């Protein structure tokens, strides 16, 4: 399947694996790239040198294109931005802010820049600065989210810009891929389904919670602090949301969440950890390799699009 995104990045399938903090490390990213998608390493809140090592380990596992996600709230973001150039990274995605100050540096190095946006305004601004594509991420996504849904954000971004748009948020099977294309996207980004991939290194307990999750099992913490984060409900979210409703300060709430994603991913603490996951977790019911996930999603997408074309012709 050829789209503006497969052509731009020289990849086989228009599927990105989201750059999930603590989750998207070299085994996962390389497996996705080797399967024909775009694997993406996360920087999250990691130190620059750790991300550099991850890039080198990914290169050892794949010759295919892969990307690095820069989480713009990372305290070492400036160092990371320069390190990506030193390491010859070809594709950068960004999240949780505007990457405009790094555009000259990255463009000079020939890096493809694909920011994640949660609004039309930021999409327009990114296009003006010269990015190659944008990822329009709806609030069905796990982790740090904006306000608009994927269904409403994607067509509005598609209409507003002249660069390819990748849809993210709530896409977990071929029906979701087909829907994204119908909204005008040229590719999709998938996070939650890759959490449970065989190559995903997260703790078994976390995978089990994703597989058992039902449609309404995620909650958004931190709306009052301006840092809304979608996670699966657990005792931590119950306490957090209770404190938040009682008007707890940003500092009090921050103390609760500090290190909570690491506790979930590394220690498998499903009670006190942050089980970041999207609303599509309810649809995800099996463990597969990245290759199986990508091939199944693409086959299903083509099948449903073909069936729909026949029905409506
Ligand atoms: O970045 C994400 N998702 C993330 S990052 C993350 S790590 C983290 N942990 C704790 C606290 C904060 C982050 C977990 N999940 N998705 C991309 C995304 N970007 N979603 C929303 C945005 C966004 C929001 C506002 C991008 C830009 C923005 O405003 C920028 C501006 O200057 O207008």
Coordinates of N, CA, C and O in Angstrom, one line a residue, residues 157-246:
X157 N -7.6 19.0 10.7 CA -6.2 19.2 10.4 C -5.9 18.9 8.9 O -5.2 19.7 8.3
X158 N -6.5 17.9 8.4 CA -6.4 17.6 7.0 C -6.8 18.7 6.1 O -6.1 19.1 5.2
X159 N -7.9 19.4 6.5 CA -8.4 20.5 5.7 C -7.5 21.7 5.9 O -7.3 22.5 5.0
X160 N -6.8 21.8 7.0 CA -6.1 23.1 7.3 C -4.6 23.1 6.8 O -4.1 24.2 6.6
X161 N -4.1 21.9 6.5 CA -2.7 21.9 6.0 C -2.5 21.2 4.7 O -3.4 20.4 4.3
X162 N -1.4 21.4 4.1 CA -1.1 20.7 2.8 C 0.0 19.7 2.8 O 0.5 19.3 1.8
X163 N 0.3 19.3 4.0 CA 1.3 18.2 4.2 C 0.5 16.9 4.7 O -0.6 17.0 5.1
X164 N 1.2 15.8 4.6 CA 0.4 14.5 5.0 C 0.1 14.5 6.5 O 0.9 15.0 7.3
X165 N -1.0 13.9 6.8 CA -1.5 13.9 8.2 C -1.5 12.4 8.6 O -2.1 11.6 7.9
X166 N -1.0 12.1 9.8 CA -1.0 10.7 10.3 C -2.0 10.8 11.5 O -1.9 11.7 12.3
X167 N -3.0 9.9 11.5 CA -4.0 9.9 12.6 C -3.5 9.1 13.8 O -3.0 8.0 13.6
X168 N -3.8 9.6 15.0 CA -3.4 8.8 16.2 C -4.5 9.0 17.2 O -5.2 10.0 17.3
X169 N -4.7 7.9 18.0 CA -5.7 8.0 19.1 C -6.9 7.1 18.8 O -7.7 7.5 17.9
X170 N -7.0 6.0 19.4 CA -8.1 5.1 19.2 C -8.0 4.1 18.1 O -9.0 3.5 17.8
X171 N -6.8 4.0 17.5 CA -6.7 3.1 16.4 C -6.0 1.8 16.8 O -4.9 1.8 17.3
X172 N -6.8 0.7 16.8 CA -6.2 -0.6 17.3 C -6.4 -1.7 16.4 O -6.0 -2.9 16.7
X173 N -7.1 -1.5 15.3 CA -7.3 -2.6 14.3 C -7.5 -2.1 12.9 O -7.4 -0.9 12.7
X174 N -7.8 -3.0 11.9 CA -7.9 -2.5 10.6 C -9.1 -1.6 10.3 O -9.1 -0.7 9.4
X175 N -10.2 -1.8 11.1 CA -11.3 -0.8 11.0 C -10.9 0.6 11.3 O -11.3 1.5 10.6
X176 N -10.1 0.7 12.4 CA -9.6 2.0 12.7 C -8.7 2.6 11.7 O -8.7 3.8 11.4
X177 N -7.8 1.8 11.1 CA -7.0 2.2 10.0 C -7.8 2.7 8.8 O -7.6 3.8 8.3
X178 N -8.8 1.9 8.4 CA -9.7 2.3 7.3 C -10.4 3.6 7.6 O -10.4 4.5 6.8
X179 N -10.9 3.8 8.9 CA -11.6 5.0 9.3 C -10.6 6.2 9.2 O -11.0 7.3 8.7
X180 N -9.4 6.0 9.6 CA -8.4 7.1 9.5 C -8.2 7.6 8.1 O -8.2 8.8 7.8
X181 N -8.1 6.6 7.2 CA -8.0 6.9 5.8 C -9.2 7.7 5.2 O -9.1 8.6 4.5
X182 N -10.4 7.2 5.7 CA -11.6 7.9 5.2 C -11.6 9.4 5.7 O -12.2 10.2 5.1
X183 N -11.0 9.6 6.9 CA -11.0 11.0 7.4 C -9.9 11.8 6.7 O -9.8 13.0 7.0
X184 N -9.1 11.2 5.8 CA -8.1 12.0 5.0 C -6.7 11.8 5.5 O -5.8 12.4 4.9
X185 N -6.5 10.9 6.4 CA -5.1 10.6 6.9 C -4.3 9.8 5.8 O -4.9 9.1 5.0
X186 N -3.0 9.9 5.9 CA -2.1 9.2 4.9 C -1.4 8.1 5.7 O -0.6 7.3 5.1
X187 N -1.6 8.0 7.0 CA -1.0 7.0 7.8 C -1.6 7.0 9.2 O -2.5 7.9 9.5
X188 N -1.2 6.0 10.0 CA -1.8 6.0 11.4 C -0.6 5.8 12.4 O 0.4 5.2 12.0
X189 N -0.8 6.2 13.6 CA 0.1 5.9 14.7 C -0.7 5.1 15.7 O -1.8 5.4 16.1
X190 N 0.0 4.0 16.1 CA -0.7 3.0 17.0 C 0.2 2.9 18.3 O 1.4 2.7 18.2
X191 N -0.4 3.0 19.4 CA 0.4 2.9 20.7 C -0.1 1.7 21.5 O 0.6 0.7 21.6
X192 N -1.3 1.7 22.0 CA -1.8 0.8 22.9 C -1.7 -0.7 22.4 O -1.3 -1.6 23.2
X193 N -2.0 -0.9 21.1 CA -1.9 -2.3 20.7 C -0.5 -2.9 20.8 O -0.2 -4.0 21.0
X194 N 0.5 -2.0 20.6 CA 1.9 -2.4 20.7 C 2.4 -2.6 22.1 O 3.4 -3.2 22.3
X195 N 1.6 -2.1 23.1 CA 2.0 -2.3 24.5 C 2.1 -3.8 24.7 O 3.0 -4.3 25.5
X196 N 1.2 -4.6 24.1 CA 1.1 -6.0 24.4 C 1.8 -6.9 23.3 O 1.7 -8.1 23.3
X197 N 2.6 -6.2 22.5 CA 3.3 -7.0 21.4 C 4.3 -7.9 22.1 O 4.8 -7.6 23.2
X198 N 4.7 -9.0 21.5 CA 5.7 -10.0 22.1 C 7.0 -9.2 22.3 O 7.7 -9.5 23.3
X199 N 7.3 -8.3 21.5 CA 8.6 -7.6 21.6 C 8.6 -6.5 22.6 O 9.6 -5.9 22.9
X200 N 7.4 -6.1 23.1 CA 7.3 -5.1 24.1 C 7.8 -5.6 25.4 O 7.4 -6.7 25.9
X201 N 8.7 -4.8 26.0 CA 9.4 -5.3 27.2 C 8.7 -4.9 28.5 O 9.3 -5.1 29.6
X202 N 7.5 -4.4 28.5 CA 6.8 -3.9 29.7 C 6.5 -5.1 30.6 O 6.3 -6.3 30.1
X203 N 6.2 -4.9 31.8 CA 5.9 -6.0 32.8 C 4.6 -6.7 32.4 O 3.7 -6.1 31.9
X204 N 4.6 -8.0 32.6 CA 3.5 -8.9 32.3 C 2.2 -8.3 32.9 O 1.1 -8.4 32.3
X205 N 2.3 -7.8 34.2 CA 1.1 -7.3 34.9 C 0.4 -6.2 34.1 O -0.8 -6.1 34.1
X206 N 1.2 -5.3 33.5 CA 0.7 -4.2 32.7 C 0.0 -4.8 31.5 O -1.1 -4.4 31.1
X207 N 0.7 -5.7 30.8 CA 0.1 -6.3 29.6 C -1.3 -6.9 29.9 O -2.2 -6.8 29.2
X208 N -1.3 -7.6 31.0 CA -2.5 -8.3 31.4 C -3.7 -7.3 31.7 O -4.8 -7.6 31.3
X209 N -3.3 -6.2 32.3 CA -4.4 -5.1 32.5 C -4.9 -4.6 31.2 O -6.1 -4.3 31.0
X210 N -4.0 -4.4 30.2 CA -4.4 -3.9 28.9 C -5.4 -4.9 28.2 O -6.4 -4.6 27.7
X211 N -5.0 -6.2 28.3 CA -5.8 -7.2 27.6 C -7.1 -7.4 28.3 O -8.2 -7.6 27.6
X212 N -7.2 -7.2 29.6 CA -8.4 -7.4 30.4 C -9.3 -6.1 30.3 O -10.5 -6.1 30.7
X213 N -8.7 -5.0 29.9 CA -9.4 -3.7 29.9 C -10.7 -3.7 29.1 O -10.8 -4.4 28.1
X214 N -11.7 -3.0 29.6 CA -13.0 -2.9 28.9 C -13.1 -1.4 28.3 O -12.2 -0.6 28.6
X215 N -14.1 -1.2 27.5 CA -14.2 0.1 26.9 C -14.1 1.3 27.7 O -13.5 2.3 27.4
X216 N -14.6 1.2 29.0 CA -14.6 2.5 29.8 C -13.7 2.4 31.0 O -13.8 3.0 32.0
X217 N -12.6 1.6 30.8 CA -11.7 1.4 31.9 C -10.5 2.4 32.0 O -9.7 2.3 32.9
X218 N -10.5 3.4 31.1 CA -9.5 4.4 31.3 C -10.1 5.7 31.9 O -11.3 5.9 31.8
X219 N -9.2 6.5 32.5 CA -9.6 7.7 33.1 C -8.5 8.8 32.8 O -7.4 8.4 32.6
X220 N -9.0 10.0 33.0 CA -8.0 11.1 32.7 C -7.7 11.8 34.0 O -8.6 12.4 34.6
X221 N -6.4 11.7 34.4 CA -6.0 12.4 35.6 C -5.4 13.7 35.2 O -4.9 13.9 34.1
X222 N -5.3 14.7 36.1 CA -4.6 15.9 35.9 C -5.3 17.0 35.0 O -4.6 17.9 34.6
X223 N -6.6 16.8 34.8 CA -7.2 17.9 34.0 C -7.1 19.3 34.7 O -6.9 20.3 34.0
X224 N -7.1 19.3 36.0 CA -7.1 20.5 36.8 C -5.7 21.1 36.8 O -5.5 22.3 37.0
X225 N -4.7 20.3 36.6 CA -3.3 20.8 36.6 C -2.8 21.3 35.2 O -1.7 21.8 35.1
X226 N -3.6 21.0 34.2 CA -3.2 21.4 32.8 C -2.3 20.3 32.2 O -1.7 20.5 31.2
X227 N -2.2 19.1 32.9 CA -1.4 18.0 32.3 C -2.3 16.7 32.3 O -2.1 15.8 33.0
X228 N -3.3 16.8 31.4 CA -4.2 15.6 31.4 C -3.5 14.4 30.9 O -2.9 14.4 29.8
X229 N -3.6 13.3 31.6 CA -3.0 12.0 31.3 C -4.0 10.9 31.3 O -4.6 10.7 32.3
X230 N -4.1 10.1 30.2 CA -5.1 9.0 30.2 C -4.4 7.7 30.6 O -3.3 7.4 30.0
X231 N -5.0 7.1 31.6 CA -4.4 5.8 32.2 C -5.6 4.9 32.5 O -6.7 5.3 32.6
X232 N -5.2 3.6 32.7 CA -6.2 2.6 33.1 C -6.5 2.9 34.6 O -5.6 3.1 35.4
X233 N -7.8 2.7 35.0 CA -8.2 3.0 36.4 C -7.5 2.0 37.3 O -7.5 0.8 37.0
X234 N -7.1 2.4 38.4 CA -6.6 1.6 39.5 C -6.6 2.4 40.8 O -7.1 3.5 40.8
X235 N -6.1 1.8 41.9 CA -6.2 2.5 43.2 C -5.5 3.9 43.1 O -5.9 4.9 43.7
X236 N -4.4 4.0 42.3 CA -3.7 5.2 42.1 C -4.6 6.3 41.5 O -4.7 7.4 42.0
X237 N -5.3 5.9 40.5 CA -6.2 7.0 39.8 C -7.3 7.3 40.7 O -7.8 8.5 40.7
X238 N -7.8 6.4 41.5 CA -8.9 6.7 42.4 C -8.5 7.7 43.5 O -9.2 8.7 43.7
X239 N -7.3 7.5 44.1 CA -6.8 8.5 45.0 C -6.5 9.8 44.4 O -6.9 10.8 44.9
X240 N -5.9 9.7 43.2 CA -5.5 11.0 42.5 C -6.8 11.8 42.2 O -6.8 13.0 42.5
X241 N -7.8 11.1 41.6 CA -9.0 11.9 41.2 C -9.7 12.4 42.4 O -10.3 13.5 42.4
X242 N -9.7 11.7 43.5 CA -10.3 12.2 44.8 C -9.6 13.4 45.3 O -10.2 14.4 45.6
X243 N -8.3 13.3 45.3 CA -7.5 14.5 45.8 C -7.7 15.7 44.8 O -7.8 16.8 45.3
X244 N -7.7 15.4 43.5 CA -7.9 16.4 42.5 C -9.3 17.1 42.7 O -9.4 18.4 42.7
X245 N -10.3 16.3 43.0 CA -11.7 16.9 43.2 C -11.7 17.7 44.4 O -12.5 18.7 44.6
X246 N -10.9 17.4 45.4 CA -10.8 18.1 46.7 C -9.9 19.3 46.6 O -9.7 20.0 47.6

